[in-house]
Amino acid sequence: MSEQNFRLGEFGFAGDDHVVPFDVDTLDVRGRAVQVGPMLDQILSRHGYPEPVSHLLAETIVLTVLLGSSLKFEGKFIVQTRSDGPVDMLVADLTTPGSVRAYARYDEDRLREAIERGEISPEQLLGAGVLALTIDQGAHMQRYQGIVQLDGSTLEDVARTYFRQSEQIPTEVRLGVARIIVPGESGGAERWRAGGLLMQFLPSVPERGRMADLPGGDGDEDDGGNGHPEDNAWQEALALLSTVETDELLDPSVGTERLLYRLFHEQGARVYEGVDVVDDCSCSRDKIRAILEGFTAEEIEESTEDGEIRVTCEFCAKEYAFDAEELG
């Protein structure tokens, strides 16, 4: 993996839909940052979700990109919620190296009532339930899955909890989502944008960063889940990250590298060659046909209308039509 020292203006900018890994040796931190534009807008525009649902799914997509882009092997990283709120399911996955897809499921009546009451924060839309983070390395490999409770927390908080409980790595996550006006498109069209930054404390002496070694021994000390409260390097990194405004995370005029430069130029940060992320559904006619061929005759009959079985992919909204007689 190639690296570049921060001297603003001497390297090419990643631009949208490109994950930028970075590290700051002097603070013992490393992480990834991203701004997503066209990829995100294509996914959300295809479904035409109500704005609060699109906003929530956009956060899920950014979180999936930040976490999934760290995979060093062929596989899939999946983020999925199941909850009792108006938006009862969110699914986003990244298939290496950078194919992303996502969809949301919601109750139209409950969502409309929530919007009328002004209850549109992520935690209100999701309600209580669980968030599952799954690493799938293929049919012949065991899946790894971590489960985090959804208990009124934001997705940022849920991600922090996941790393605290599952990996005992002090982690900070920032997410930002907005619709912005794009100049020059028929008077200025609105487009979805989002950005995110994930930062982890990974000192050369592992014991410094392990939460199990904190006073109390179980990592549950009231330090916000952000590592040793007395570790100056991590606290300095957190203080720097706290200065980032949400708009900066997704502002195309700032850009990912410029944002990292603003944060860490005095500490000697490095950025590395990253990975592009694209709107790319893995559905195909052959895959869906294989599923239908496993249906019983009764199931085929129940699914048939006017001699055809029509299947719409929940992720990309593409419709496939099959002659029922060919499957019978």
CSV table of N, CA and C in Angstrom, one decimal, residues 120-234:
chain,number,residue,atom,x,y,z
A,120,ILE,N,-38.3,12.3,14.2
A,120,ILE,CA,-37.6,11.9,13.0
A,120,ILE,C,-36.1,11.7,13.2
A,121,SER,N,-35.7,11.7,14.5
A,121,SER,CA,-34.3,11.4,14.8
A,121,SER,C,-34.0,9.9,14.5
A,122,PRO,N,-32.7,9.6,14.2
A,122,PRO,CA,-32.4,8.2,13.9
A,122,PRO,C,-32.9,7.2,15.0
A,123,GLU,N,-32.7,7.6,16.2
A,123,GLU,CA,-33.1,6.7,17.3
A,123,GLU,C,-34.6,6.6,17.4
A,124,GLN,N,-35.3,7.6,17.1
A,124,GLN,CA,-36.8,7.5,17.1
A,124,GLN,C,-37.3,6.7,16.0
A,125,LEU,N,-36.7,6.8,14.8
A,125,LEU,CA,-37.2,6.0,13.7
A,125,LEU,C,-36.9,4.6,13.8
A,126,LEU,N,-35.7,4.2,14.4
A,126,LEU,CA,-35.4,2.9,14.6
A,126,LEU,C,-36.1,2.2,15.7
A,127,GLY,N,-36.2,2.8,16.9
A,127,GLY,CA,-36.8,2.2,18.0
A,127,GLY,C,-35.8,1.2,18.7
A,128,ALA,N,-36.3,0.3,19.4
A,128,ALA,CA,-35.5,-0.7,20.1
A,128,ALA,C,-35.3,-1.9,19.1
A,129,GLY,N,-34.1,-2.6,19.3
A,129,GLY,CA,-33.8,-3.7,18.5
A,129,GLY,C,-32.4,-4.0,18.5
A,130,VAL,N,-31.8,-4.6,17.4
A,130,VAL,CA,-30.4,-4.9,17.3
A,130,VAL,C,-29.8,-4.4,16.0
A,131,LEU,N,-28.6,-4.2,16.0
A,131,LEU,CA,-27.8,-4.0,14.8
A,131,LEU,C,-26.7,-5.1,14.7
A,132,ALA,N,-26.7,-5.8,13.6
A,132,ALA,CA,-25.8,-6.9,13.3
A,132,ALA,C,-24.7,-6.4,12.3
A,133,LEU,N,-23.5,-6.7,12.6
A,133,LEU,CA,-22.4,-6.5,11.7
A,133,LEU,C,-21.7,-7.8,11.4
A,134,THR,N,-21.8,-8.2,10.1
A,134,THR,CA,-21.4,-9.5,9.7
A,134,THR,C,-20.3,-9.5,8.7
A,135,ILE,N,-19.3,-10.4,8.9
A,135,ILE,CA,-18.3,-10.6,7.9
A,135,ILE,C,-18.5,-11.9,7.3
A,136,ASP,N,-18.7,-11.9,5.9
A,136,ASP,CA,-19.0,-13.2,5.2
A,136,ASP,C,-17.8,-13.4,4.2
A,137,GLN,N,-17.1,-14.5,4.5
A,137,GLN,CA,-15.9,-14.8,3.6
A,137,GLN,C,-16.3,-15.9,2.5
A,138,GLY,N,-17.5,-16.1,2.4
A,138,GLY,CA,-17.9,-17.1,1.3
A,138,GLY,C,-18.5,-18.4,1.9
A,139,ALA,N,-18.9,-19.2,1.0
A,139,ALA,CA,-19.7,-20.4,1.3
A,139,ALA,C,-18.9,-21.4,2.2
A,140,HIS,N,-17.6,-21.5,2.0
A,140,HIS,CA,-16.8,-22.5,2.7
A,140,HIS,C,-16.1,-21.9,4.0
A,141,MET,N,-16.4,-20.7,4.4
A,141,MET,CA,-15.8,-20.1,5.5
A,141,MET,C,-16.9,-19.7,6.5
A,142,GLN,N,-16.5,-19.8,7.8
A,142,GLN,CA,-17.4,-19.4,8.9
A,142,GLN,C,-17.7,-17.9,8.9
A,143,ARG,N,-18.9,-17.6,9.1
A,143,ARG,CA,-19.3,-16.1,9.2
A,143,ARG,C,-18.9,-15.6,10.6
A,144,TYR,N,-18.5,-14.4,10.7
A,144,TYR,CA,-18.3,-13.7,12.0
A,144,TYR,C,-19.4,-12.6,12.1
A,145,GLN,N,-20.1,-12.6,13.2
A,145,GLN,CA,-21.1,-11.6,13.4
A,145,GLN,C,-21.1,-11.0,14.8
A,146,GLY,N,-21.2,-9.7,14.9
A,146,GLY,CA,-21.3,-9.0,16.1
A,146,GLY,C,-22.6,-8.4,16.2
A,147,ILE,N,-23.3,-8.4,17.4
A,147,ILE,CA,-24.6,-7.9,17.7
A,147,ILE,C,-24.5,-6.8,18.7
A,148,VAL,N,-25.1,-5.7,18.4
A,148,VAL,CA,-25.2,-4.5,19.3
A,148,VAL,C,-26.6,-4.1,19.5
A,149,GLN,N,-27.0,-3.8,20.7
A,149,GLN,CA,-28.4,-3.4,21.0
A,149,GLN,C,-28.7,-2.0,20.5
A,150,LEU,N,-29.8,-1.8,19.9
A,150,LEU,CA,-30.3,-0.5,19.5
A,150,LEU,C,-31.2,-0.1,20.7
A,151,ASP,N,-30.8,0.9,21.4
A,151,ASP,CA,-31.5,1.3,22.7
A,151,ASP,C,-31.7,2.8,22.8
A,152,GLY,N,-32.0,3.4,21.6
A,152,GLY,CA,-32.1,4.8,21.6
A,152,GLY,C,-30.9,5.6,21.3
A,153,SER,N,-29.8,4.9,20.9
A,153,SER,CA,-28.5,5.5,20.5
A,153,SER,C,-28.5,5.8,19.1
A,154,THR,N,-27.6,6.7,18.7
A,154,THR,CA,-27.3,7.0,17.3
A,154,THR,C,-26.5,5.9,16.7
A,155,LEU,N,-26.4,5.9,15.4
A,155,LEU,CA,-25.5,4.9,14.7
A,155,LEU,C,-24.1,5.1,15.1
A,156,GLU,N,-23.7,6.4,15.3
A,156,GLU,CA,-22.3,6.6,15.7
A,156,GLU,C,-22.1,6.0,17.1
A,157,ASP,N,-23.0,6.1,18.0
A,157,ASP,CA,-22.9,5.5,19.3
A,157,ASP,C,-22.8,4.0,19.2
A,158,VAL,N,-23.7,3.4,18.3
A,158,VAL,CA,-23.7,2.0,18.2
A,158,VAL,C,-22.4,1.4,17.7
A,159,ALA,N,-21.8,2.2,16.7
A,159,ALA,CA,-20.5,1.7,16.2
A,159,ALA,C,-19.4,1.8,17.3
A,160,ARG,N,-19.4,2.8,18.2
A,160,ARG,CA,-18.5,2.9,19.3
A,160,ARG,C,-18.7,1.7,20.2
A,161,THR,N,-19.9,1.4,20.5
A,161,THR,CA,-20.3,0.3,21.4
A,161,THR,C,-19.8,-1.0,20.8
A,162,TYR,N,-19.9,-1.2,19.5
A,162,TYR,CA,-19.5,-2.4,18.9
A,162,TYR,C,-18.0,-2.7,19.1
A,163,PHE,N,-17.2,-1.6,18.8
A,163,PHE,CA,-15.7,-1.8,19.0
A,163,PHE,C,-15.3,-1.9,20.5
A,164,ARG,N,-16.1,-1.3,21.3
A,164,ARG,CA,-15.7,-1.4,22.8
A,164,ARG,C,-16.0,-2.8,23.3
A,165,GLN,N,-17.2,-3.4,22.8
A,165,GLN,CA,-17.5,-4.7,23.3
A,165,GLN,C,-16.9,-5.9,22.6
A,166,SER,N,-16.7,-5.7,21.3
A,166,SER,CA,-16.3,-6.9,20.4
A,166,SER,C,-14.8,-6.9,20.3
A,167,GLU,N,-14.2,-5.7,20.1
A,167,GLU,CA,-12.7,-5.7,19.8
A,167,GLU,C,-11.9,-5.0,20.8
A,168,GLN,N,-12.5,-4.3,21.8
A,168,GLN,CA,-11.8,-3.6,22.8
A,168,GLN,C,-10.8,-2.6,22.2
A,169,ILE,N,-11.2,-2.0,21.1
A,169,ILE,CA,-10.3,-1.0,20.5
A,169,ILE,C,-11.0,0.4,20.7
A,170,PRO,N,-10.4,1.3,21.3
A,170,PRO,CA,-10.9,2.7,21.4
A,170,PRO,C,-11.2,3.2,20.0
A,171,THR,N,-12.4,3.6,19.8
A,171,THR,CA,-12.8,4.0,18.4
A,171,THR,C,-13.7,5.2,18.5
A,172,GLU,N,-13.6,6.1,17.6
A,172,GLU,CA,-14.5,7.3,17.4
A,172,GLU,C,-15.0,7.3,16.0
A,173,VAL,N,-16.3,7.6,15.8
A,173,VAL,CA,-16.9,7.6,14.5
A,173,VAL,C,-17.7,8.9,14.4
A,174,ARG,N,-17.5,9.5,13.2
A,174,ARG,CA,-18.3,10.7,12.9
A,174,ARG,C,-19.0,10.5,11.6
A,175,LEU,N,-20.3,10.8,11.5
A,175,LEU,CA,-21.1,10.6,10.2
A,175,LEU,C,-21.8,11.9,10.0
A,176,GLY,N,-22.0,12.3,8.7
A,176,GLY,CA,-22.7,13.5,8.3
A,176,GLY,C,-23.5,13.2,7.0
A,177,VAL,N,-24.7,13.6,6.9
A,177,VAL,CA,-25.5,13.4,5.7
A,177,VAL,C,-26.3,14.7,5.4
A,178,ALA,N,-26.5,15.0,4.1
A,178,ALA,CA,-27.3,16.2,3.8
A,178,ALA,C,-27.7,16.1,2.3
A,179,ARG,N,-28.7,16.9,1.9
A,179,ARG,CA,-29.0,17.1,0.5
A,179,ARG,C,-28.5,18.5,0.2
A,180,ILE,N,-27.7,18.6,-0.9
A,180,ILE,CA,-27.1,19.8,-1.3
A,180,ILE,C,-27.5,20.2,-2.7
A,181,ILE,N,-27.5,21.5,-3.0
A,181,ILE,CA,-27.7,22.0,-4.3
A,181,ILE,C,-26.5,21.9,-5.2
A,182,VAL,N,-26.6,21.2,-6.3
A,182,VAL,CA,-25.5,21.1,-7.2
A,182,VAL,C,-25.6,22.1,-8.3
A,183,PRO,N,-24.8,23.1,-8.4
A,183,PRO,CA,-24.9,24.2,-9.4
A,183,PRO,C,-24.7,23.6,-10.8
A,184,GLY,N,-25.4,24.3,-11.7
A,184,GLY,CA,-25.3,23.9,-13.1
A,184,GLY,C,-26.2,22.9,-13.6
A,185,GLU,N,-27.0,22.3,-12.8
A,185,GLU,CA,-27.9,21.2,-13.2
A,185,GLU,C,-29.3,21.8,-13.2
A,186,SER,N,-29.8,22.3,-14.3
A,186,SER,CA,-31.1,22.8,-14.5
A,186,SER,C,-31.6,23.7,-13.4
A,187,GLY,N,-30.8,24.7,-13.1
A,187,GLY,CA,-31.2,25.6,-12.0
A,187,GLY,C,-30.7,25.2,-10.7
A,188,GLY,N,-30.0,24.1,-10.6
A,188,GLY,CA,-29.5,23.6,-9.3
A,188,GLY,C,-30.3,22.5,-8.8
A,189,ALA,N,-29.8,21.3,-9.0
A,189,ALA,CA,-30.5,20.1,-8.6
A,189,ALA,C,-30.1,19.7,-7.2
A,190,GLU,N,-31.0,19.1,-6.4
A,190,GLU,CA,-30.6,18.6,-5.1
A,190,GLU,C,-30.0,17.2,-5.2
A,191,ARG,N,-28.9,16.9,-4.6
A,191,ARG,CA,-28.3,15.6,-4.6
A,191,ARG,C,-27.9,15.2,-3.1
A,192,TRP,N,-28.0,13.9,-2.9
A,192,TRP,CA,-27.6,13.4,-1.6
A,192,TRP,C,-26.1,13.3,-1.5
A,193,ARG,N,-25.5,13.7,-0.3
A,193,ARG,CA,-24.1,13.6,-0.1
A,193,ARG,C,-24.0,13.1,1.4
A,194,ALA,N,-22.8,12.5,1.7
A,194,ALA,CA,-22.6,12.1,3.0
A,194,ALA,C,-21.1,11.9,3.2
A,195,GLY,N,-20.6,12.0,4.4
A,195,GLY,CA,-19.2,11.8,4.7
A,195,GLY,C,-19.1,11.1,6.1
A,196,GLY,N,-17.9,10.5,6.3
A,196,GLY,CA,-17.7,9.9,7.6
A,196,GLY,C,-16.2,9.8,7.8
A,197,LEU,N,-15.9,9.6,9.1
A,197,LEU,CA,-14.5,9.4,9.5
A,197,LEU,C,-14.5,8.5,10.7
A,198,LEU,N,-13.6,7.5,10.6
A,198,LEU,CA,-13.5,6.5,11.7
A,198,LEU,C,-12.0,6.6,12.1
A,199,MET,N,-11.8,6.7,13.4
A,199,MET,CA,-10.5,6.8,14.0
A,199,MET,C,-10.3,5.8,15.2
A,200,GLN,N,-9.2,5.1,15.2
A,200,GLN,CA,-8.9,4.1,16.2
A,200,GLN,C,-7.6,4.3,16.9
A,201,PHE,N,-7.5,4.0,18.2
A,201,PHE,CA,-6.3,4.1,19.0
A,201,PHE,C,-5.6,2.8,18.9
A,202,LEU,N,-4.5,2.7,18.2
A,202,LEU,CA,-3.7,1.5,18.1
A,202,LEU,C,-2.3,1.7,18.4
A,203,PRO,N,-1.9,1.9,19.6
A,203,PRO,CA,-0.6,2.2,20.0
A,203,PRO,C,0.4,1.0,19.8
A,204,SER,N,1.7,1.3,19.7
A,204,SER,CA,2.7,0.3,19.4
A,204,SER,C,2.8,-0.7,20.6
A,205,VAL,N,2.4,-0.2,21.8
A,205,VAL,CA,2.3,-1.0,23.0
A,205,VAL,C,0.9,-1.4,23.2
A,206,PRO,N,0.4,-2.6,22.8
A,206,PRO,CA,-1.0,-2.9,22.8
A,206,PRO,C,-1.7,-2.6,24.1
A,207,GLU,N,-1.0,-2.8,25.2
A,207,GLU,CA,-1.7,-2.7,26.5
A,207,GLU,C,-2.2,-1.3,26.7
A,208,ARG,N,-1.6,-0.3,26.1
A,208,ARG,CA,-2.1,1.1,26.3
A,208,ARG,C,-3.5,1.3,25.7
A,209,GLY,N,-3.9,0.5,24.7
A,209,GLY,CA,-5.1,0.7,24.1
A,209,GLY,C,-6.2,-0.2,24.4
A,210,ARG,N,-5.9,-1.3,25.2
A,210,ARG,CA,-6.9,-2.3,25.6
A,210,ARG,C,-7.8,-1.8,26.7
A,211,MET,N,-9.1,-1.8,26.4
A,211,MET,CA,-10.0,-1.4,27.4
A,211,MET,C,-10.1,-2.3,28.6
A,212,ALA,N,-9.8,-3.6,28.4
A,212,ALA,CA,-9.9,-4.5,29.5
A,212,ALA,C,-8.8,-4.2,30.5
A,213,ASP,N,-7.8,-3.4,30.2
A,213,ASP,CA,-6.8,-3.1,31.2
A,213,ASP,C,-7.1,-1.8,31.9
A,214,LEU,N,-8.2,-1.2,31.7
A,214,LEU,CA,-8.6,0.0,32.4
A,214,LEU,C,-9.0,-0.3,33.8
A,215,PRO,N,-9.0,0.7,34.7
A,215,PRO,CA,-9.5,0.5,36.0
A,215,PRO,C,-10.8,-0.2,36.0
A,216,GLY,N,-11.0,-1.2,36.8
A,216,GLY,CA,-12.3,-1.9,36.8
A,216,GLY,C,-12.2,-3.2,36.0
A,217,GLY,N,-11.3,-3.3,35.0
A,217,GLY,CA,-11.0,-4.5,34.4
A,217,GLY,C,-11.9,-5.0,33.3
A,218,ASP,N,-13.1,-4.3,33.1
A,218,ASP,CA,-14.0,-4.8,32.1
A,218,ASP,C,-14.3,-3.8,31.0
A,219,GLY,N,-13.7,-2.7,31.0
A,219,GLY,CA,-13.9,-1.7,29.9
A,219,GLY,C,-15.1,-0.9,30.1
A,220,ASP,N,-15.8,-0.9,31.2
A,220,ASP,CA,-17.0,-0.2,31.4
A,220,ASP,C,-16.9,1.1,32.1
A,221,GLU,N,-15.7,1.5,32.3
A,221,GLU,CA,-15.5,2.8,33.0
A,221,GLU,C,-16.2,3.9,32.2
A,222,ASP,N,-16.6,4.9,32.9
A,222,ASP,CA,-17.3,6.0,32.2
A,222,ASP,C,-16.4,7.0,31.5
A,223,ASP,N,-15.8,6.5,30.5
A,223,ASP,CA,-14.9,7.3,29.7
A,223,ASP,C,-15.4,7.5,28.3
A,224,GLY,N,-16.7,7.2,28.1
A,224,GLY,CA,-17.4,7.4,26.8
A,224,GLY,C,-17.0,6.3,25.8
A,225,GLY,N,-16.4,5.2,26.3
A,225,GLY,CA,-16.0,4.1,25.4
A,225,GLY,C,-14.8,4.5,24.5
A,226,ASN,N,-14.1,5.5,24.9
A,226,ASN,CA,-13.0,6.1,24.0
A,226,ASN,C,-11.6,5.8,24.5
A,227,GLY,N,-11.4,4.8,25.3
A,227,GLY,CA,-10.1,4.4,25.7
A,227,GLY,C,-9.7,5.0,27.0
A,228,HIS,N,-8.4,4.9,27.4
A,228,HIS,CA,-7.9,5.3,28.7
A,228,HIS,C,-8.1,6.8,28.9
A,229,PRO,N,-8.8,7.2,29.9
A,229,PRO,CA,-9.0,8.6,30.1
A,229,PRO,C,-7.8,9.4,30.4
A,230,GLU,N,-6.7,8.7,30.8
A,230,GLU,CA,-5.5,9.4,31.1
A,230,GLU,C,-4.4,9.3,29.9
A,231,ASP,N,-4.8,8.7,28.8
A,231,ASP,CA,-3.9,8.6,27.7
A,231,ASP,C,-3.9,9.9,26.9
A,232,ASN,N,-2.9,10.7,27.0
A,232,ASN,CA,-2.9,12.0,26.4
A,232,ASN,C,-3.0,12.0,24.9
A,233,ALA,N,-2.3,11.0,24.3
A,233,ALA,CA,-2.3,10.9,22.8
A,233,ALA,C,-3.8,10.7,22.3
A,234,TRP,N,-4.5,9.8,22.9
A,234,TRP,CA,-5.9,9.5,22.4
A,234,TRP,C,-6.8,10.7,22.8
